[in-house]
Structures are given as C-alpha cells and as structure tokens.
XYZ file of C-alpha atoms in Angstrom:
180
model
C 14.405 -19.602 -2.821
C 13.934 -21.881 -5.828
C 10.178 -21.954 -5.425
C 8.183 -21.252 -8.643
C 7.006 -17.647 -8.956
C 3.320 -18.659 -8.996
C 3.700 -20.426 -5.612
C 5.411 -17.390 -4.123
C 2.850 -14.949 -5.533
C -0.031 -16.881 -3.973
C 1.333 -15.826 -0.563
C 1.389 -12.054 -1.098
C -1.342 -9.418 -1.235
C -2.737 -8.354 -4.607
C -0.940 -4.996 -4.851
C 2.451 -6.532 -4.128
C 1.661 -9.440 -6.451
C 0.998 -7.083 -9.365
C 4.212 -5.152 -8.633
C 6.330 -8.341 -8.542
C 4.712 -9.775 -11.688
C 5.292 -6.500 -13.525
C 8.912 -6.371 -12.328
C 9.645 -9.943 -13.454
C 7.885 -9.553 -16.816
C 9.672 -6.306 -17.693
C 13.106 -7.355 -16.366
C 15.823 -6.217 -17.177
C 13.976 -2.967 -17.900
C 12.961 -1.252 -14.699
C 10.357 1.401 -14.087
C 12.274 4.183 -12.340
C 11.194 7.671 -11.365
C 13.081 10.329 -13.328
C 14.330 12.950 -10.911
C 16.940 15.663 -10.867
C 18.698 17.405 -8.016
C 16.437 20.014 -6.341
C 13.228 18.380 -7.658
C 10.354 18.187 -5.165
C 8.758 14.766 -4.881
C 6.197 13.244 -2.529
C 7.278 10.121 -0.687
C 5.339 7.824 1.602
C 6.387 7.819 5.239
C 4.326 5.989 7.864
C 1.238 6.015 5.661
C 1.426 9.731 4.815
C 2.653 11.487 1.674
C 5.282 14.064 2.609
C 7.287 16.503 0.517
C 10.935 15.699 -0.111
C 13.692 17.384 -2.100
C 16.052 15.345 -4.274
C 19.614 16.073 -3.159
C 21.511 13.469 -5.211
C 20.801 10.933 -7.968
C 23.146 7.955 -8.288
C 22.153 5.321 -10.884
C 19.002 3.614 -9.565
C 19.154 5.373 -6.192
C 18.315 8.868 -5.106
C 18.993 10.719 -1.894
C 16.140 12.888 -0.665
C 15.972 15.503 2.049
C 12.868 15.396 4.250
C 12.340 18.958 5.541
C 9.692 17.928 8.097
C 12.181 15.548 9.752
C 15.325 17.479 8.833
C 17.030 14.295 7.612
C 18.255 12.598 4.427
C 17.253 9.171 3.149
C 18.361 7.018 0.217
C 15.561 5.519 -1.887
C 15.469 3.125 -4.812
C 14.055 5.072 -7.774
C 11.693 2.141 -8.440
C 10.233 2.222 -4.918
C 6.468 2.383 -4.488
C 7.154 4.908 -1.717
C 7.629 7.453 -4.502
C 4.243 8.944 -5.335
C 4.726 9.183 -9.122
C 5.460 5.445 -9.345
C 2.781 4.532 -6.800
C 0.168 6.487 -8.783
C 1.217 4.952 -12.099
C 0.984 1.383 -10.789
C -1.991 1.599 -8.449
C -5.586 1.242 -9.465
C -7.258 3.323 -6.801
C -10.302 5.401 -7.700
C -10.566 9.143 -7.153
C -11.729 10.446 -3.792
C -13.957 8.014 -2.089
C -16.917 7.826 -4.445
C -16.654 4.071 -4.141
C -17.067 4.152 -0.354
C -20.243 6.195 -0.621
C -21.662 3.705 -3.121
C -20.995 0.605 -1.031
C -23.821 -1.867 -0.937
C -24.948 -2.828 2.572
C -22.882 -5.514 4.228
C -24.639 -8.404 5.858
C -23.065 -11.488 7.333
C -25.311 -13.724 5.236
C -23.895 -12.220 2.007
C -20.277 -12.722 3.063
C -19.147 -16.301 3.457
C -15.556 -15.368 4.144
C -13.593 -14.543 7.267
C -14.538 -11.149 8.706
C -10.966 -9.854 8.236
C -11.268 -10.492 4.474
C -14.428 -8.399 4.037
C -12.579 -5.054 3.634
C -10.359 -6.652 0.962
C -13.474 -7.758 -0.918
C -14.654 -4.139 -0.926
C -11.506 -2.742 -2.535
C -9.247 -2.183 0.486
C -5.619 -3.338 0.314
C -3.634 -4.695 3.258
C 0.123 -4.329 2.908
C 2.680 -5.888 5.224
C 5.498 -3.352 5.433
C 8.470 -5.151 6.953
C 10.660 -2.126 6.200
C 8.438 0.009 8.453
C 7.508 -2.802 10.844
C 3.806 -2.161 10.377
C 0.650 -2.973 8.449
C -0.689 -0.402 5.989
C -4.329 -0.440 4.924
C -5.045 1.412 1.672
C -8.641 2.520 1.130
C -10.312 2.217 -2.289
C -9.643 5.949 -2.791
C -5.921 5.597 -2.003
C -5.710 6.875 1.575
C -3.210 4.975 3.714
C -3.643 4.015 7.354
C -1.004 2.649 9.721
C -3.033 2.818 12.924
C -6.525 1.930 14.075
C -7.359 5.365 15.455
C -7.038 7.169 12.111
C -8.725 4.285 10.296
C -11.649 4.317 12.734
C -12.069 8.089 12.272
C -12.042 7.620 8.478
C -14.695 4.883 8.636
C -16.849 7.137 10.816
C -16.408 10.245 8.628
C -17.250 8.376 5.425
C -20.181 6.623 7.118
C -18.743 3.318 5.973
C -20.614 0.165 6.861
C -17.299 -1.519 7.584
C -16.293 -1.857 11.236
C -12.876 -1.211 12.750
C -13.103 -4.808 14.030
C -12.751 -6.010 10.432
C -9.183 -4.645 10.313
C -6.087 -5.836 12.160
C -2.669 -4.228 12.425
C -1.125 -7.408 13.878
C 2.026 -8.178 11.848
C 1.690 -11.898 12.635
C -1.839 -12.150 11.246
C -1.903 -13.239 7.595
C -5.532 -12.635 6.665
C -5.252 -14.006 3.113
C -3.650 -17.319 4.053
C -5.817 -20.319 4.803
C -5.248 -22.152 8.058
C -4.296 -25.785 7.487
C -4.210 -28.015 10.538
C-alpha cells in the first residue's frame, strides 16, 4: 500500500498506467462525464458499447438504465466504461487501417514471448476484475472478451496474428517477467 507509484505502475498494462498517472497528476481535479437526467450515453458492458439512459446524477455518480437488460446500474462519472471518457483518454486509431498495414510477422523479428506480440502491434490487454474477465482492445478500438469473436475478427481483417497469441486466462500476466 505504501509502495512508490512508479513500482506499482510497472505492474499494470499501458492503458491503465496512463489512466492512473493522469488521475494522480490532476488530483484533486477529476475528469468526469457531464450528464443530465434523460441523456443517452454509451457504456461498455462485456466488451460491447450499449445504449443507456441517465436516470439520476448524484455528485460523482450517475445511475443509468440499460434498456437491453431492463436494469439500472450506478457508475462513477469518471469510469472508462463511459464512452465519452474512454474516447477522450484512449489513443486508438480510426477503423482498422492499422491492421491492414501490418508488416509481416516472423518469429525471427520478434524476440519476445509470443503472448506479447499483439501488444507490440498496438493491441491492449486489460484485466477487468470488476467483470472477472480479460478484455483485448484492437488498435482500432474494438473490444473482445472471448476467443471466438476475437478469432472471427482476426480472420475477417486477414490479420497475420494468430488466436494462439492471445489468452483470456485471468491468472496469466503476460507483461510480467518470470523470476525463479
């Protein structure tokens, strides 16, 4: 708990690292989504953006109604699950031009672990403890929480990456070095 911030940040993925650094540097100011009752807003749920309707705003929280699930949920107005904030803080490129321009992958060019190769080509791997899953974010911003959809995406975009270079195992920390 009293560990220096730099030590802690070395253990998290790049997207989360940037979010935490930004939060600490701008504290006590917080980047919150401005919303009013009855506003429509997209929120992330299981790797998909779905429409929600703001039903109540209370300080830094907001209650949203999810019509597709017919349920309410409270969200922190600074959550990256809110699309306006996600878009303002993420650095993804517009629809998948980057994937089409990938240079060929060969094992001789990549001297890193095979699970790190997608990260070197602009993919992000997020550990979502709140959802109990891994989320892969493509360079163009699409999110994947399961191998089947990810495999279909790789096939449709004719990516040279293989589904075997991705893992949805929550216990696998692909960016941490093994020290025996």
